[in-house]
Amino acid sequence: MRPIIGLTISYENEMCTCRRDYSEAILFGGGLPLMIPPTRDKEIHQQLATLLDGLLLTGGKDINPYLFNEEPLPGLGVVEPERDLMEMSLSQEFIRTNKPILAICRGCQLLSVALGGSMYQDLPSQKEKLLQHTQRAPRNHPSHRVKVKGESLLFRITKQRDIRVNSFHHQAVKIIPDRCVISGTSLDGVIEAYEGKNDPFLLALQWHPEAMLKEDVTSQAIFKSFISACRKGV
């Protein structure tokens, strides 16, 4: 039986949307994707954390700086306050129930804030000597390198100390939560991956492995490992 994986979605103009490659990546890994509708009801979040086998926090718009006690900077983009609050609550419930979480791009940033970390609202105006983090190449094209920490979950999955990833972000994690450890950085020092110290499977990635899935064995390994962790609870 395939484990059921909850996918967070974007809300815009009375529509709920999610890029197709997220669900395709879950199917590739052996899971069954289920899009989670918008709701602020914490009882529903608790029930979802009980019923689902894993959570994929997807990409999207910017994170509201109010959530990490900052005023908005000029470089801040469009935010989705309702989505932010829902996903923070949902993430905390999945942590509480020890369910696997894979967080991608915006999801990586949101999870950090939900667990007590902080963020750069706008990398170009807040950090010097940056690489290009919003690539102009196609989504499936690797852009820059990530140095992977030895003995990390990410290293055990990829079996590489140096990987190439795509990049589509101007926000980033500044300080990771206390319960986590950095597992990958770009050559300019930006946090590209972190993971839980003692969680069954908690992995946050700043890039989009789902967009590189067809040609990239590292991306394939990430989703297979995530679904394998989710399957243990089935």
Tab-separated table of C-alpha atoms in Angstrom:
chain	number	residue	atom	x	y	z
A	1	MET	CA	0.000	0.000	0.000
A	2	ARG	CA	1.306	3.445	-0.907
A	3	PRO	CA	1.765	5.883	1.987
A	4	ILE	CA	-0.449	8.964	1.723
A	5	ILE	CA	1.479	12.229	1.533
A	6	GLY	CA	-0.126	15.595	2.206
A	7	LEU	CA	0.879	18.408	-0.176
A	8	THR	CA	0.449	22.040	0.800
A	9	ILE	CA	-1.001	24.284	-1.900
A	10	SER	CA	-1.226	27.942	-2.862
A	11	TYR	CA	-4.439	29.973	-2.552
A	12	GLU	CA	-4.987	32.688	-5.118
A	13	ASN	CA	-8.083	34.326	-6.623
A	14	GLU	CA	-10.378	31.788	-4.938
A	15	MET	CA	-8.357	28.959	-6.495
A	16	CYS	CA	-6.160	26.302	-4.890
A	17	THR	CA	-3.133	25.357	-6.984
A	18	CYS	CA	-0.047	23.156	-6.815
A	19	ARG	CA	2.603	22.532	-9.463
A	20	ARG	CA	2.190	19.156	-11.106
A	21	ASP	CA	5.798	18.081	-10.558
A	22	TYR	CA	5.293	17.791	-6.773
A	23	SER	CA	2.623	15.125	-7.139
A	24	GLU	CA	4.599	13.411	-9.901
A	25	ALA	CA	7.630	13.225	-7.611
A	26	ILE	CA	5.544	11.674	-4.816
A	27	LEU	CA	4.151	9.097	-7.249
A	28	PHE	CA	7.654	8.372	-8.532
A	29	GLY	CA	8.865	7.747	-4.990
A	30	GLY	CA	6.023	5.318	-4.325
A	31	GLY	CA	3.615	7.549	-2.428
A	32	LEU	CA	0.051	8.734	-2.994
A	33	PRO	CA	-0.244	12.557	-3.050
A	34	LEU	CA	-3.196	14.298	-1.405
A	35	MET	CA	-3.588	18.062	-1.692
A	36	ILE	CA	-4.471	19.676	1.637
A	37	PRO	CA	-7.261	22.290	1.366
A	38	PRO	CA	-6.910	25.628	3.178
A	39	THR	CA	-8.170	25.657	6.751
A	40	ARG	CA	-7.119	27.330	10.001
A	41	ASP	CA	-8.962	24.735	12.102
A	42	LYS	CA	-6.358	23.203	14.438
A	43	GLU	CA	-8.516	20.147	15.057
A	44	ILE	CA	-8.387	19.408	11.338
A	45	HIS	CA	-4.607	19.884	11.393
A	46	GLN	CA	-4.393	17.370	14.238
A	47	GLN	CA	-6.571	14.902	12.350
A	48	LEU	CA	-4.497	15.309	9.175
A	49	ALA	CA	-1.292	14.653	11.122
A	50	THR	CA	-2.864	11.464	12.441
A	51	LEU	CA	-4.299	10.233	9.128
A	52	LEU	CA	-1.489	11.136	6.715
A	53	ASP	CA	1.830	9.304	6.552
A	54	GLY	CA	3.975	12.297	5.629
A	55	LEU	CA	3.940	15.999	4.744
A	56	LEU	CA	5.468	17.791	1.755
A	57	LEU	CA	5.730	21.553	2.295
A	58	THR	CA	5.837	22.991	-1.216
A	59	GLY	CA	7.184	26.193	-2.734
A	60	GLY	CA	5.303	29.428	-3.267
A	61	LYS	CA	5.298	33.085	-2.349
A	62	ASP	CA	7.214	34.933	0.376
A	63	ILE	CA	6.926	34.370	4.119
A	64	ASN	CA	5.298	37.150	6.167
A	65	PRO	CA	8.084	38.790	8.259
A	66	TYR	CA	5.559	39.428	11.035
A	67	LEU	CA	5.924	35.734	11.881
A	68	PHE	CA	9.602	36.172	12.784
A	69	ASN	CA	9.234	39.592	14.426
A	70	GLU	CA	10.553	41.802	11.632
A	71	GLU	CA	9.182	44.782	9.755
A	72	PRO	CA	8.755	44.356	5.970
A	73	LEU	CA	11.753	45.412	3.868
A	74	PRO	CA	11.438	46.984	0.384
A	75	GLY	CA	12.525	43.739	-1.286
A	76	LEU	CA	9.739	41.662	0.261
A	77	GLY	CA	7.458	40.094	-2.342
A	78	VAL	CA	3.839	38.927	-2.241
A	79	VAL	CA	2.910	37.074	0.962
A	80	GLU	CA	0.099	34.618	1.748
A	81	PRO	CA	-0.737	35.209	5.435
A	82	GLU	CA	-3.478	32.567	5.641
A	83	ARG	CA	-1.258	29.940	4.075
A	84	ASP	CA	1.619	30.852	6.393
A	85	LEU	CA	-0.465	30.394	9.536
A	86	MET	CA	-2.029	27.151	8.372
A	87	GLU	CA	1.284	25.580	7.380
A	88	MET	CA	2.965	26.621	10.627
A	89	SER	CA	0.244	24.885	12.618
A	90	LEU	CA	0.243	21.851	10.329
A	91	SER	CA	4.035	21.505	10.535
A	92	GLN	CA	3.956	21.635	14.312
A	93	GLU	CA	1.350	18.860	14.407
A	94	PHE	CA	3.436	16.621	12.143
A	95	ILE	CA	6.449	17.250	14.368
A	96	ARG	CA	4.373	16.404	17.435
A	97	THR	CA	3.268	13.089	15.923
A	98	ASN	CA	6.785	12.233	14.638
A	99	LYS	CA	5.613	12.046	11.022
A	100	PRO	CA	8.137	12.570	8.175
A	101	ILE	CA	8.400	16.057	6.644
A	102	LEU	CA	10.091	17.116	3.411
A	103	ALA	CA	10.167	20.905	3.009
A	104	ILE	CA	11.041	22.528	-0.321
A	105	CYS	CA	12.009	26.171	-1.043
A	106	ARG	CA	9.270	28.271	0.627
A	107	GLY	CA	8.506	25.173	2.706
A	108	CYS	CA	12.113	25.141	3.937
A	109	GLN	CA	11.749	28.753	5.072
A	110	LEU	CA	8.275	28.278	6.570
A	111	LEU	CA	9.335	25.225	8.577
A	112	SER	CA	12.276	27.123	10.039
A	113	VAL	CA	9.998	29.931	11.219
A	114	ALA	CA	7.425	27.448	12.567
A	115	LEU	CA	10.125	25.839	14.716
A	116	GLY	CA	11.678	29.086	15.968
A	117	GLY	CA	14.265	29.970	13.315
A	118	SER	CA	14.698	33.231	11.406
A	119	MET	CA	15.008	34.332	7.773
A	120	TYR	CA	16.446	36.727	5.274
A	121	GLN	CA	13.484	38.590	3.785
A	122	ASP	CA	15.496	39.511	0.689
A	123	LEU	CA	18.954	38.038	0.138
A	124	PRO	CA	20.231	40.586	-2.427
A	125	SER	CA	19.684	43.499	-0.034
A	126	GLN	CA	20.678	41.691	3.181
A	127	LYS	CA	23.730	39.591	2.290
A	128	GLU	CA	26.847	40.490	0.315
A	129	LYS	CA	28.853	38.552	-2.283
A	130	LEU	CA	26.007	36.287	-3.339
A	131	LEU	CA	25.844	33.732	-6.086
A	132	GLN	CA	22.831	33.861	-8.403
A	133	HIS	CA	19.954	32.364	-6.416
A	134	THR	CA	17.195	33.137	-8.927
A	135	GLN	CA	18.428	31.374	-12.021
A	136	ARG	CA	17.443	32.304	-15.556
A	137	ALA	CA	17.862	28.758	-16.837
A	138	PRO	CA	14.999	26.208	-17.068
A	139	ARG	CA	13.732	24.706	-13.812
A	140	ASN	CA	15.300	21.318	-14.473
A	141	HIS	CA	18.771	22.793	-15.002
A	142	PRO	CA	21.286	22.658	-12.105
A	143	SER	CA	22.609	26.128	-11.296
A	144	HIS	CA	25.045	26.175	-8.356
A	145	ARG	CA	26.819	23.783	-6.020
A	146	VAL	CA	25.846	22.750	-2.503
A	147	LYS	CA	28.432	21.421	-0.074
A	148	VAL	CA	26.847	18.555	1.875
A	149	LYS	CA	27.845	17.923	5.485
A	150	GLY	CA	29.280	14.483	6.148
A	151	GLU	CA	27.270	12.148	8.388
A	152	SER	CA	24.089	14.135	7.661
A	153	LEU	CA	20.810	12.625	6.501
A	154	LEU	CA	21.303	14.464	3.213
A	155	PHE	CA	24.711	12.819	2.780
A	156	ARG	CA	23.298	9.385	3.561
A	157	ILE	CA	20.639	9.948	0.884
A	158	THR	CA	22.827	11.466	-1.836
A	159	LYS	CA	26.131	9.721	-0.977
A	160	GLN	CA	27.853	12.899	-2.209
A	161	ARG	CA	29.653	15.767	-0.489
A	162	ASP	CA	29.129	18.094	-3.452
A	163	ILE	CA	25.878	18.307	-5.429
A	164	ARG	CA	24.490	20.707	-8.018
A	165	VAL	CA	21.017	22.155	-7.546
A	166	ASN	CA	18.598	24.544	-9.229
A	167	SER	CA	17.769	27.843	-7.526
A	168	PHE	CA	14.629	30.008	-7.524
A	169	HIS	CA	14.545	32.073	-4.327
A	170	HIS	CA	15.345	35.488	-2.914
A	171	GLN	CA	14.448	34.623	0.685
A	172	ALA	CA	16.447	32.149	2.769
A	173	VAL	CA	16.869	30.726	6.244
A	174	LYS	CA	19.168	32.880	8.396
A	175	ILE	CA	19.221	30.934	11.687
A	176	ILE	CA	17.943	27.369	11.852
A	177	PRO	CA	15.774	26.127	14.748
A	178	ASP	CA	17.559	24.695	17.799
A	179	ARG	CA	16.158	21.236	17.081
A	180	CYS	CA	17.828	21.176	13.652
A	181	VAL	CA	21.314	21.074	12.145
A	182	ILE	CA	22.631	22.490	8.865
A	183	SER	CA	23.285	19.777	6.293
A	184	GLY	CA	24.166	21.814	3.189
A	185	THR	CA	25.324	25.301	2.166
A	186	SER	CA	26.062	27.044	-1.116
A	187	LEU	CA	29.576	28.421	-1.680
A	188	ASP	CA	28.444	31.910	-0.616
A	189	GLY	CA	27.346	30.602	2.793
A	190	VAL	CA	23.575	30.533	2.234
A	191	ILE	CA	21.853	27.680	4.082
A	192	GLU	CA	20.583	25.307	1.392
A	193	ALA	CA	19.572	22.333	3.554
A	194	TYR	CA	18.919	21.519	7.193
A	195	GLU	CA	17.474	18.541	9.026
A	196	GLY	CA	16.144	17.444	12.393
A	197	LYS	CA	18.643	16.247	14.992
A	198	ASN	CA	16.401	13.555	16.442
A	199	ASP	CA	13.375	13.388	14.144
A	200	PRO	CA	12.583	10.206	12.153
A	201	PHE	CA	12.745	12.204	8.895
A	202	LEU	CA	12.811	15.988	8.776
A	203	LEU	CA	14.617	17.391	5.744
A	204	ALA	CA	14.379	20.953	4.430
A	205	LEU	CA	15.820	21.927	1.034
A	206	GLN	CA	16.080	25.404	-0.458
A	207	TRP	CA	16.101	24.088	-4.028
A	208	HIS	CA	13.485	22.213	-6.096
A	209	PRO	CA	14.404	18.507	-6.488
A	210	GLU	CA	10.957	17.772	-7.928
A	211	ALA	CA	11.811	19.925	-10.964
A	212	MET	CA	15.028	17.964	-11.643
A	213	LEU	CA	13.546	14.525	-11.043
A	214	LYS	CA	13.666	13.089	-14.570
A	215	GLU	CA	17.387	13.598	-15.167
A	216	ASP	CA	18.908	13.810	-11.686
A	217	VAL	CA	19.632	10.730	-9.567
A	218	THR	CA	20.155	12.872	-6.457
A	219	SER	CA	16.620	14.259	-6.733
A	220	GLN	CA	15.258	10.773	-7.303
A	221	ALA	CA	17.054	9.504	-4.198
A	222	ILE	CA	15.576	12.306	-2.087
A	223	PHE	CA	11.984	11.388	-2.937
A	224	LYS	CA	12.582	7.661	-2.651
A	225	SER	CA	14.093	8.155	0.814
A	226	PHE	CA	11.239	10.415	1.918
A	227	ILE	CA	8.563	7.960	0.803
A	228	SER	CA	10.492	5.084	2.367
A	229	ALA	CA	10.418	6.926	5.703
A	230	CYS	CA	6.671	7.560	5.286
A	231	ARG	CA	6.047	3.908	4.448
A	232	LYS	CA	7.406	2.797	7.830
A	233	GLY	CA	4.297	4.214	9.469
A	234	VAL	CA	1.832	2.460	7.139
